[in-house]
Amino acid sequence: MRSCVLALMLLVFCHGVTRAESEIPLERLTILSIEDLLNVQVVTTKKKAESAFQAASSIYVLTRDAIKRSGATNLPEAIRLIPGINVSSVDINHYMVSGIVNNDYFTDKILVLIDGRPVQSLTFSHVWWPAQMYPLEDIERIEAIRGAGAALWGSNAMGGIINIITRPASATHGGYIHAGGGKLDQGLASLRHGGALGETADYRVYAMAGRKDGARFVKGERSANPKDSGAQNNLSQSIQAGFKIDREQEGSFLSLHGDAYNVEANSEGAMFVRPMISTQHFKHKDIFNGYNLAADGKFQNSDDLASSFRVILDRNLVKRAAFEETINSVNGEAQVDYTLGSGNTLTAGATYLYYWDDFIGSEAVSKPNDDGYVYGIFLQDELFSFENRFKTILGARLDKNNFSGWEFQPNLKAAWLADAWTLWGSAARVVRLPNSMNNNLLWVVDSVTDYPVKGVEGPGLLGVISSKGNPDPEEVYTYETGLRLKPNPWMGVDLSVFYSEYKNAISLFEETSQTQDNKSWAPYEPYVYDIYYRNVYDGSALGGTVSVTAEPVFWAHLNMAYTYTHISMTRKADVPENRKHSYADYLRGSTPMHSGKGALRLDLPWFMQLDFIGNYTSEMDALNVRANWRWDVRLAYAPSEKLSVSFTGRNVLKEKQMEWYSPWTYDNSWVRRDYVILMEYNY
Amino acid sequence: MGRALHGYKVKALLATWLLLSLTNTHQALGQQASTGLADAANVKAAFLYQIANFIEWPPGVFIDKSSPLVIAVHENNPVMNALRTAAREATAAGRPIIVRGYIWPDDIDPSASIIYTGATTGKALHNILSLLSHRKQISFLVADGEEAAQEGAMMSFYLEDNRIRFIINVNAAGAAGIVISSKLLRLAKLAGEKTWEK
């Protein structure tokens, strides 16, 4: 409610401010001489977008063309192309997408936005990827900022930000049909229609549907009852529809957009339940559905002042075997950009998020219904000096949340901008706010696998994550520097290194004395002990990325990148030794130390396109995942820009391989050799 | 950083900031005076609308002296609406103006003698150029961005000191048999052709 009032006030404010100087009307321009036209000063409606080449952070922009030419059919597969971002397929529905650190099932240290809408689960701080869909054709670009960057973007951007930006409605006039199918992507289709609404507005509507099948879960390797496991197909069916209306007038840009979706995805696994102390194997049809509506606007109020706002309403439901949760949220943001002088822009803004959820638990997981909020202000000053060669940005965000109170997240960035190169550096403090999972969730996570006395059969231990924890936020201090070079017009080189210091990394913690006390354990009686989230580790991450882009001839485009990441975590001095989880090893061993990515796109004669996409990930010992190569090949026939037919072979060199393995759930499945045929037509 | 930002460090940082801010004020004062302020799309439309007075197409492009001048504009570009409004009751070099929108290069009107593609460079521009040469269509191709003129567009707009400027690629125009008046050339920056193939 308060957000709505805020937005309303803002609208009034934005319209109330008139332009400082009146513009020359079109009729007068057409009678000016060509010399006079050269002297007319121009204004542009849109806020000047920072060019990626001059950014003072480790930014990578994945273009629409690169997405299309990868043959990707969902968002994580497209994001996989971005250097420095780890994407592992758990099964055909679930993906782990992580930045600098933490390739966990709950990859909670990366901020993902679709058109400015944060898509993290507010309970777990991670992303339910099966629920994140958009027609890839209508995605303008995906920007990935690796490293910490909270001042403008919001909390939780510890290890990176993935910013998915859809095309403006003005760019999607006409119709578009996309259809295809293959081995795992058994059928997928999307339809879009767009056009003009009067002289100043444009619209598009779309619908998409997909069905995936064929992958099988990894059989019985960790199941308590091997006979029962692993036979189910990893079926998934999804449908989504949405719209976007943009209105662009002199000095103002307004956009209203929304989506609604439903995904049914089979899952399989085991949960630890009580009072029966045994792992219960399950097959379940998970359901993800929801809808969102967002309004945003940008205004050039005067030569010196620009303002913008965004209001998002979001409701989503996740129904899994162990729980069902509906989260509602209202998100509001207002921002003003004020030009203090030439080359000095002050940005100030306020954000407000309120959410409430409805949680239906089970014997394995429970949580009280709760509500929460995060609100705050941010301030940033961007300053150009030395004849616009030196850019400095000083910014900070001050947030208050219902778990840990006030959080201060400052950053400082600087860049020297030459014509052919940019040298930049940055320092930032970012926090990952504690969530409901860390504070309120009761979760039976342990059972007979931790049987205390060898050779004794029967019920054993029951570990319950309790709400005893109330940990502090996880903090990271990240220092980065990088060099971007353009040695010639057809080549770009990007080098960056980072050092991150982690404080208060949250991990599960178990009171050691309880479980080693075997005497108090009676056979056939459950032994319930507490596990809870606590700030257990401090540590650091050191690494860097080098990437090269080249287009030596107009028919060949090459991208190559290598990333090195070294993580080390140590137990905090005040934390007693923890028998249970060696999370320090887990964090290190679940992020690949070496990763390489490459794509070669060739335009052949007779309207043929040939693309090679390679991906290398070194061993992740904590997940029992070996070093793996993955090669995709795409061959397409595109007789005009309106029509193309493509064949993509995925993981062509291997029959099957494992990209991720969960020590927690059984969702895992092999990533098998796969193909998909896609057809697209614009009219 | 966060906790280190205390006491004298904060003051030193703020002082540096103030100093850097001051170095910029003289730049603000030194800006040149202008005739006025206008929307960039409108200014570009006005340029496109006047260009016909300064260029001569080879014989055969127009049937006679009163044949309309067809301008093809990418539909998503804001210049499209401005040009349509401007062209309603106007003529260029004595010819009525017809504005035709397109989304895909294939849909470019074959009778268009001016094409404005907006910010199109690289492969997308190359595609339009090969389409035109395939069709043997003679059009004055205008785009946005300094690179476009280097890559084969005959003229391209760019922004300098918040004013619209243009580059003309004389070689590209010459190859198509289009003659550009010396007056327009004097006002333009000139570009040589840079081909994609090395």
Short mmCIF file of N, CA and C in Angstrom, two decimals, chain B residues 36-164:
data_model
loop_
_atom_site.label_atom_id
_atom_site.label_comp_id
_atom_site.label_asym_id
_atom_site.label_seq_id
_atom_site.Cartn_x
_atom_site.Cartn_y
_atom_site.Cartn_z
N GLY B 36 19.20 26.93 -30.49
CA GLY B 36 18.04 26.48 -29.73
C GLY B 36 18.17 25.03 -29.37
N LEU B 37 17.11 24.49 -28.80
CA LEU B 37 17.12 23.13 -28.30
C LEU B 37 16.04 22.34 -29.04
N ALA B 38 16.34 21.13 -29.45
CA ALA B 38 15.32 20.36 -30.15
C ALA B 38 15.53 18.88 -29.92
N ASP B 39 14.49 18.11 -30.23
CA ASP B 39 14.57 16.66 -30.11
C ASP B 39 15.49 16.10 -31.20
N ALA B 40 16.36 15.19 -30.83
CA ALA B 40 17.34 14.66 -31.79
C ALA B 40 16.66 14.03 -33.01
N ALA B 41 15.56 13.31 -32.76
CA ALA B 41 14.87 12.64 -33.87
C ALA B 41 14.32 13.68 -34.85
N ASN B 42 13.80 14.78 -34.31
CA ASN B 42 13.25 15.83 -35.18
C ASN B 42 14.33 16.48 -36.02
N VAL B 43 15.50 16.70 -35.40
CA VAL B 43 16.59 17.33 -36.15
C VAL B 43 17.05 16.41 -37.28
N LYS B 44 17.14 15.12 -36.97
CA LYS B 44 17.57 14.18 -38.02
C LYS B 44 16.55 14.14 -39.15
N ALA B 45 15.25 14.17 -38.79
CA ALA B 45 14.20 14.17 -39.80
C ALA B 45 14.34 15.40 -40.69
N ALA B 46 14.63 16.55 -40.05
CA ALA B 46 14.78 17.78 -40.83
C ALA B 46 15.96 17.67 -41.79
N PHE B 47 17.06 17.04 -41.33
CA PHE B 47 18.20 16.83 -42.22
C PHE B 47 17.81 15.95 -43.41
N LEU B 48 17.16 14.84 -43.12
CA LEU B 48 16.81 13.89 -44.18
C LEU B 48 15.90 14.56 -45.22
N TYR B 49 15.04 15.39 -44.71
CA TYR B 49 14.06 16.07 -45.51
C TYR B 49 14.75 17.07 -46.44
N GLN B 50 15.89 17.62 -46.02
CA GLN B 50 16.59 18.63 -46.82
C GLN B 50 17.64 18.04 -47.74
N ILE B 51 18.06 16.83 -47.43
CA ILE B 51 19.19 16.25 -48.17
C ILE B 51 18.96 16.20 -49.67
N ALA B 52 17.69 15.93 -50.06
CA ALA B 52 17.39 15.77 -51.48
C ALA B 52 17.77 17.01 -52.28
N ASN B 53 17.82 18.17 -51.60
CA ASN B 53 18.21 19.40 -52.30
C ASN B 53 19.70 19.42 -52.62
N PHE B 54 20.46 18.57 -52.00
CA PHE B 54 21.92 18.64 -52.15
C PHE B 54 22.51 17.43 -52.88
N ILE B 55 21.68 16.49 -53.25
CA ILE B 55 22.26 15.34 -53.96
C ILE B 55 21.52 15.08 -55.28
N GLU B 56 22.28 14.48 -56.20
CA GLU B 56 21.74 14.20 -57.52
C GLU B 56 21.89 12.71 -57.78
N TRP B 57 20.78 12.06 -58.07
CA TRP B 57 20.82 10.63 -58.35
C TRP B 57 21.16 10.42 -59.83
N PRO B 58 21.75 9.32 -60.18
CA PRO B 58 22.02 9.08 -61.61
C PRO B 58 20.71 9.01 -62.40
N PRO B 59 20.77 9.28 -63.69
CA PRO B 59 19.53 9.25 -64.49
C PRO B 59 18.90 7.86 -64.42
N GLY B 60 17.58 7.82 -64.44
CA GLY B 60 16.90 6.53 -64.43
C GLY B 60 16.33 6.19 -63.06
N VAL B 61 16.81 6.86 -61.99
CA VAL B 61 16.29 6.56 -60.66
C VAL B 61 14.85 7.09 -60.54
N PHE B 62 14.63 8.29 -61.10
CA PHE B 62 13.27 8.83 -61.09
C PHE B 62 12.74 8.83 -62.52
N ILE B 63 11.43 8.57 -62.66
CA ILE B 63 10.84 8.53 -64.01
C ILE B 63 10.81 9.95 -64.60
N ASP B 64 10.32 10.90 -63.81
CA ASP B 64 10.35 12.27 -64.30
C ASP B 64 10.56 13.22 -63.12
N LYS B 65 10.46 14.53 -63.42
CA LYS B 65 10.82 15.51 -62.41
C LYS B 65 9.81 15.59 -61.26
N SER B 66 8.61 15.05 -61.49
CA SER B 66 7.63 15.15 -60.42
C SER B 66 7.41 13.81 -59.70
N SER B 67 8.19 12.79 -60.07
CA SER B 67 8.04 11.50 -59.37
C SER B 67 8.35 11.69 -57.89
N PRO B 68 7.62 11.00 -57.05
CA PRO B 68 7.83 11.20 -55.62
C PRO B 68 9.20 10.71 -55.15
N LEU B 69 9.64 11.30 -54.06
CA LEU B 69 10.88 10.86 -53.42
C LEU B 69 10.48 9.91 -52.28
N VAL B 70 10.89 8.67 -52.41
CA VAL B 70 10.52 7.70 -51.38
C VAL B 70 11.67 7.58 -50.36
N ILE B 71 11.34 7.79 -49.11
CA ILE B 71 12.35 7.61 -48.05
C ILE B 71 11.96 6.39 -47.23
N ALA B 72 12.85 5.42 -47.15
CA ALA B 72 12.58 4.23 -46.33
C ALA B 72 13.27 4.40 -44.98
N VAL B 73 12.50 4.21 -43.90
CA VAL B 73 13.04 4.40 -42.55
C VAL B 73 12.72 3.18 -41.70
N HIS B 74 13.67 2.80 -40.89
CA HIS B 74 13.41 1.68 -39.99
C HIS B 74 12.28 2.06 -39.04
N GLU B 75 11.27 1.20 -38.97
CA GLU B 75 10.04 1.57 -38.26
C GLU B 75 10.23 1.82 -36.77
N ASN B 76 11.23 1.19 -36.18
CA ASN B 76 11.41 1.36 -34.75
C ASN B 76 12.09 2.66 -34.38
N ASN B 77 12.59 3.35 -35.39
CA ASN B 77 13.35 4.56 -35.11
C ASN B 77 12.40 5.74 -34.91
N PRO B 78 12.63 6.55 -33.85
CA PRO B 78 11.74 7.69 -33.61
C PRO B 78 11.72 8.70 -34.77
N VAL B 79 12.76 8.65 -35.62
CA VAL B 79 12.81 9.53 -36.79
C VAL B 79 11.63 9.26 -37.72
N MET B 80 11.17 8.02 -37.71
CA MET B 80 10.05 7.61 -38.57
C MET B 80 8.84 8.52 -38.38
N ASN B 81 8.40 8.68 -37.14
CA ASN B 81 7.21 9.49 -36.87
C ASN B 81 7.45 10.94 -37.24
N ALA B 82 8.64 11.45 -36.88
CA ALA B 82 8.96 12.85 -37.15
C ALA B 82 8.94 13.10 -38.65
N LEU B 83 9.52 12.17 -39.39
CA LEU B 83 9.60 12.34 -40.84
C LEU B 83 8.21 12.28 -41.47
N ARG B 84 7.39 11.38 -40.96
CA ARG B 84 6.02 11.27 -41.49
C ARG B 84 5.27 12.58 -41.27
N THR B 85 5.42 13.15 -40.08
CA THR B 85 4.73 14.41 -39.78
C THR B 85 5.26 15.51 -40.69
N ALA B 86 6.58 15.56 -40.85
CA ALA B 86 7.18 16.63 -41.65
C ALA B 86 6.83 16.49 -43.13
N ALA B 87 6.66 15.24 -43.57
CA ALA B 87 6.50 15.01 -45.00
C ALA B 87 5.07 15.22 -45.49
N ARG B 88 4.15 15.37 -44.56
CA ARG B 88 2.74 15.39 -44.92
C ARG B 88 2.42 16.39 -46.04
N GLU B 89 2.87 17.62 -45.86
CA GLU B 89 2.50 18.63 -46.86
C GLU B 89 3.72 19.18 -47.57
N ALA B 90 4.81 18.47 -47.50
CA ALA B 90 6.05 19.06 -48.01
C ALA B 90 6.50 18.41 -49.30
N THR B 91 7.40 19.09 -49.96
CA THR B 91 8.05 18.51 -51.12
C THR B 91 9.54 18.68 -50.93
N ALA B 92 10.31 17.82 -51.57
CA ALA B 92 11.77 17.95 -51.52
C ALA B 92 12.24 18.08 -52.95
N ALA B 93 12.94 19.16 -53.23
CA ALA B 93 13.42 19.44 -54.57
C ALA B 93 12.26 19.30 -55.58
N GLY B 94 11.11 19.77 -55.20
CA GLY B 94 9.94 19.76 -56.09
C GLY B 94 9.22 18.43 -56.16
N ARG B 95 9.67 17.44 -55.40
CA ARG B 95 9.01 16.12 -55.43
C ARG B 95 8.22 15.90 -54.15
N PRO B 96 7.02 15.31 -54.27
CA PRO B 96 6.31 14.95 -53.05
C PRO B 96 7.11 13.87 -52.29
N ILE B 97 7.03 13.90 -50.97
CA ILE B 97 7.80 12.92 -50.19
C ILE B 97 6.88 11.80 -49.71
N ILE B 98 7.31 10.58 -49.90
CA ILE B 98 6.58 9.44 -49.36
C ILE B 98 7.50 8.73 -48.36
N VAL B 99 7.00 8.49 -47.17
CA VAL B 99 7.82 7.81 -46.17
C VAL B 99 7.32 6.37 -46.03
N ARG B 100 8.21 5.43 -46.20
CA ARG B 100 7.85 4.02 -46.08
C ARG B 100 8.65 3.37 -44.94
N GLY B 101 7.96 2.73 -44.04
CA GLY B 101 8.66 2.07 -42.94
C GLY B 101 9.07 0.65 -43.32
N TYR B 102 10.07 0.14 -42.65
CA TYR B 102 10.42 -1.27 -42.81
C TYR B 102 10.90 -1.82 -41.49
N ILE B 103 10.76 -3.11 -41.30
CA ILE B 103 11.33 -3.74 -40.11
C ILE B 103 12.52 -4.60 -40.53
N TRP B 104 12.32 -5.38 -41.58
CA TRP B 104 13.38 -6.26 -42.06
C TRP B 104 13.92 -5.72 -43.38
N PRO B 105 15.23 -5.86 -43.61
CA PRO B 105 15.82 -5.33 -44.84
C PRO B 105 15.06 -5.76 -46.10
N ASP B 106 14.57 -6.98 -46.12
CA ASP B 106 13.84 -7.47 -47.29
C ASP B 106 12.65 -6.57 -47.64
N ASP B 107 12.11 -5.89 -46.60
CA ASP B 107 10.91 -5.09 -46.81
C ASP B 107 11.21 -3.66 -47.24
N ILE B 108 12.48 -3.32 -47.40
CA ILE B 108 12.81 -1.96 -47.85
C ILE B 108 12.20 -1.74 -49.23
N ASP B 109 11.49 -0.64 -49.37
CA ASP B 109 10.82 -0.33 -50.63
C ASP B 109 11.86 -0.26 -51.77
N PRO B 110 11.66 -1.05 -52.84
CA PRO B 110 12.65 -1.04 -53.93
C PRO B 110 12.74 0.31 -54.63
N SER B 111 11.71 1.17 -54.46
CA SER B 111 11.79 2.47 -55.11
C SER B 111 12.33 3.56 -54.19
N ALA B 112 12.78 3.17 -52.99
CA ALA B 112 13.29 4.16 -52.05
C ALA B 112 14.60 4.74 -52.57
N SER B 113 14.68 6.07 -52.63
CA SER B 113 15.95 6.66 -53.07
C SER B 113 16.75 7.19 -51.89
N ILE B 114 16.12 7.27 -50.71
CA ILE B 114 16.88 7.53 -49.49
C ILE B 114 16.49 6.44 -48.49
N ILE B 115 17.48 5.86 -47.84
CA ILE B 115 17.19 4.87 -46.80
C ILE B 115 17.86 5.35 -45.52
N TYR B 116 17.09 5.41 -44.44
CA TYR B 116 17.68 5.76 -43.16
C TYR B 116 17.55 4.54 -42.23
N THR B 117 18.68 3.98 -41.83
CA THR B 117 18.63 2.72 -41.08
C THR B 117 18.74 2.90 -39.58
N GLY B 118 19.03 4.14 -39.12
CA GLY B 118 19.28 4.32 -37.68
C GLY B 118 20.64 3.74 -37.34
N ALA B 119 20.80 3.34 -36.09
CA ALA B 119 22.10 2.84 -35.65
C ALA B 119 22.34 1.43 -36.15
N THR B 120 22.80 1.31 -37.38
CA THR B 120 23.07 0.00 -37.96
C THR B 120 24.51 -0.03 -38.43
N THR B 121 25.26 -0.94 -37.88
CA THR B 121 26.66 -1.06 -38.31
C THR B 121 27.00 -2.53 -38.49
N GLY B 122 28.22 -2.76 -38.85
CA GLY B 122 28.73 -4.13 -38.92
C GLY B 122 27.94 -5.02 -39.87
N LYS B 123 27.61 -6.19 -39.37
CA LYS B 123 26.99 -7.20 -40.21
C LYS B 123 25.62 -6.77 -40.72
N ALA B 124 24.84 -6.09 -39.85
CA ALA B 124 23.50 -5.68 -40.24
C ALA B 124 23.57 -4.70 -41.41
N LEU B 125 24.56 -3.80 -41.37
CA LEU B 125 24.73 -2.83 -42.45
C LEU B 125 25.19 -3.54 -43.71
N HIS B 126 26.11 -4.46 -43.51
CA HIS B 126 26.61 -5.25 -44.63
C HIS B 126 25.46 -5.97 -45.34
N ASN B 127 24.52 -6.51 -44.55
CA ASN B 127 23.36 -7.20 -45.13
C ASN B 127 22.53 -6.28 -46.00
N ILE B 128 22.32 -5.04 -45.53
CA ILE B 128 21.52 -4.10 -46.31
C ILE B 128 22.25 -3.73 -47.59
N LEU B 129 23.57 -3.50 -47.47
CA LEU B 129 24.35 -3.13 -48.66
C LEU B 129 24.33 -4.25 -49.70
N SER B 130 24.44 -5.50 -49.23
CA SER B 130 24.44 -6.59 -50.23
C SER B 130 23.06 -6.78 -50.84
N LEU B 131 22.02 -6.49 -50.04
CA LEU B 131 20.66 -6.55 -50.59
C LEU B 131 20.49 -5.51 -51.70
N LEU B 132 20.98 -4.28 -51.44
CA LEU B 132 20.84 -3.21 -52.43
C LEU B 132 21.61 -3.54 -53.71
N SER B 133 22.83 -4.09 -53.52
CA SER B 133 23.61 -4.38 -54.72
C SER B 133 22.99 -5.55 -55.48
N HIS B 134 22.40 -6.48 -54.75
CA HIS B 134 21.72 -7.61 -55.38
C HIS B 134 20.52 -7.12 -56.19
N ARG B 135 19.79 -6.16 -55.61
CA ARG B 135 18.61 -5.60 -56.30
C ARG B 135 18.98 -4.56 -57.36
N LYS B 136 20.24 -4.16 -57.38
CA LYS B 136 20.71 -3.05 -58.23
C LYS B 136 19.93 -1.78 -57.91
N GLN B 137 19.61 -1.60 -56.65
CA GLN B 137 18.84 -0.44 -56.22
C GLN B 137 19.80 0.69 -55.85
N ILE B 138 19.55 1.90 -56.43
CA ILE B 138 20.43 3.03 -56.11
C ILE B 138 19.74 3.91 -55.08
N SER B 139 20.25 3.87 -53.85
CA SER B 139 19.65 4.64 -52.77
C SER B 139 20.74 5.34 -52.00
N PHE B 140 20.40 6.51 -51.50
CA PHE B 140 21.33 7.23 -50.63
C PHE B 140 21.14 6.68 -49.23
N LEU B 141 22.14 5.94 -48.75
CA LEU B 141 21.99 5.20 -47.49
C LEU B 141 22.52 6.02 -46.32
N VAL B 142 21.64 6.34 -45.38
CA VAL B 142 22.02 7.15 -44.23
C VAL B 142 21.87 6.31 -42.96
N ALA B 143 22.84 6.42 -42.06
CA ALA B 143 22.78 5.65 -40.81
C ALA B 143 23.22 6.54 -39.65
N ASP B 144 23.26 5.97 -38.47
CA ASP B 144 23.74 6.69 -37.28
C ASP B 144 25.09 6.13 -36.84
N GLY B 145 25.93 6.98 -36.32
CA GLY B 145 27.19 6.52 -35.74
C GLY B 145 28.34 6.70 -36.71
N GLU B 146 29.49 7.13 -36.16
CA GLU B 146 30.63 7.44 -37.02
C GLU B 146 31.13 6.23 -37.81
N GLU B 147 30.99 5.02 -37.20
CA GLU B 147 31.53 3.83 -37.89
C GLU B 147 30.76 3.52 -39.16
N ALA B 148 29.44 3.84 -39.15
CA ALA B 148 28.59 3.44 -40.27
C ALA B 148 29.14 3.97 -41.59
N ALA B 149 29.59 5.24 -41.59
CA ALA B 149 30.10 5.82 -42.85
C ALA B 149 31.41 5.14 -43.27
N GLN B 150 32.15 4.66 -42.27
CA GLN B 150 33.40 3.94 -42.59
C GLN B 150 33.08 2.59 -43.21
N GLU B 151 31.91 2.08 -42.85
CA GLU B 151 31.60 0.70 -43.25
C GLU B 151 30.70 0.64 -44.48
N GLY B 152 30.48 1.76 -45.15
CA GLY B 152 29.78 1.69 -46.42
C GLY B 152 28.51 2.50 -46.52
N ALA B 153 28.01 3.07 -45.41
CA ALA B 153 26.86 3.98 -45.51
C ALA B 153 27.36 5.25 -46.19
N MET B 154 26.49 5.92 -46.98
CA MET B 154 26.95 7.10 -47.70
C MET B 154 27.02 8.31 -46.77
N MET B 155 26.16 8.29 -45.76
CA MET B 155 26.18 9.40 -44.81
C MET B 155 25.82 8.85 -43.44
N SER B 156 26.42 9.41 -42.40
CA SER B 156 25.99 8.98 -41.08
C SER B 156 25.99 10.14 -40.11
N PHE B 157 25.00 10.14 -39.23
CA PHE B 157 24.88 11.18 -38.21
C PHE B 157 25.68 10.78 -36.98
N TYR B 158 26.26 11.77 -36.34
CA TYR B 158 26.86 11.50 -35.03
C TYR B 158 26.68 12.74 -34.16
N LEU B 159 26.92 12.56 -32.88
CA LEU B 159 26.66 13.62 -31.92
C LEU B 159 27.98 14.24 -31.48
N GLU B 160 28.06 15.57 -31.53
CA GLU B 160 29.27 16.24 -31.03
C GLU B 160 28.80 17.49 -30.30
N ASP B 161 29.22 17.69 -29.10
CA ASP B 161 28.78 18.84 -28.28
C ASP B 161 27.26 18.94 -28.26
N ASN B 162 26.58 17.84 -28.18
CA ASN B 162 25.11 17.82 -28.19
C ASN B 162 24.51 18.34 -29.49
N ARG B 163 25.27 18.35 -30.55
CA ARG B 163 24.74 18.76 -31.85
C ARG B 163 24.89 17.63 -32.84
N ILE B 164 23.94 17.59 -33.79
CA ILE B 164 24.04 16.54 -34.80
C ILE B 164 25.03 16.97 -35.88
#
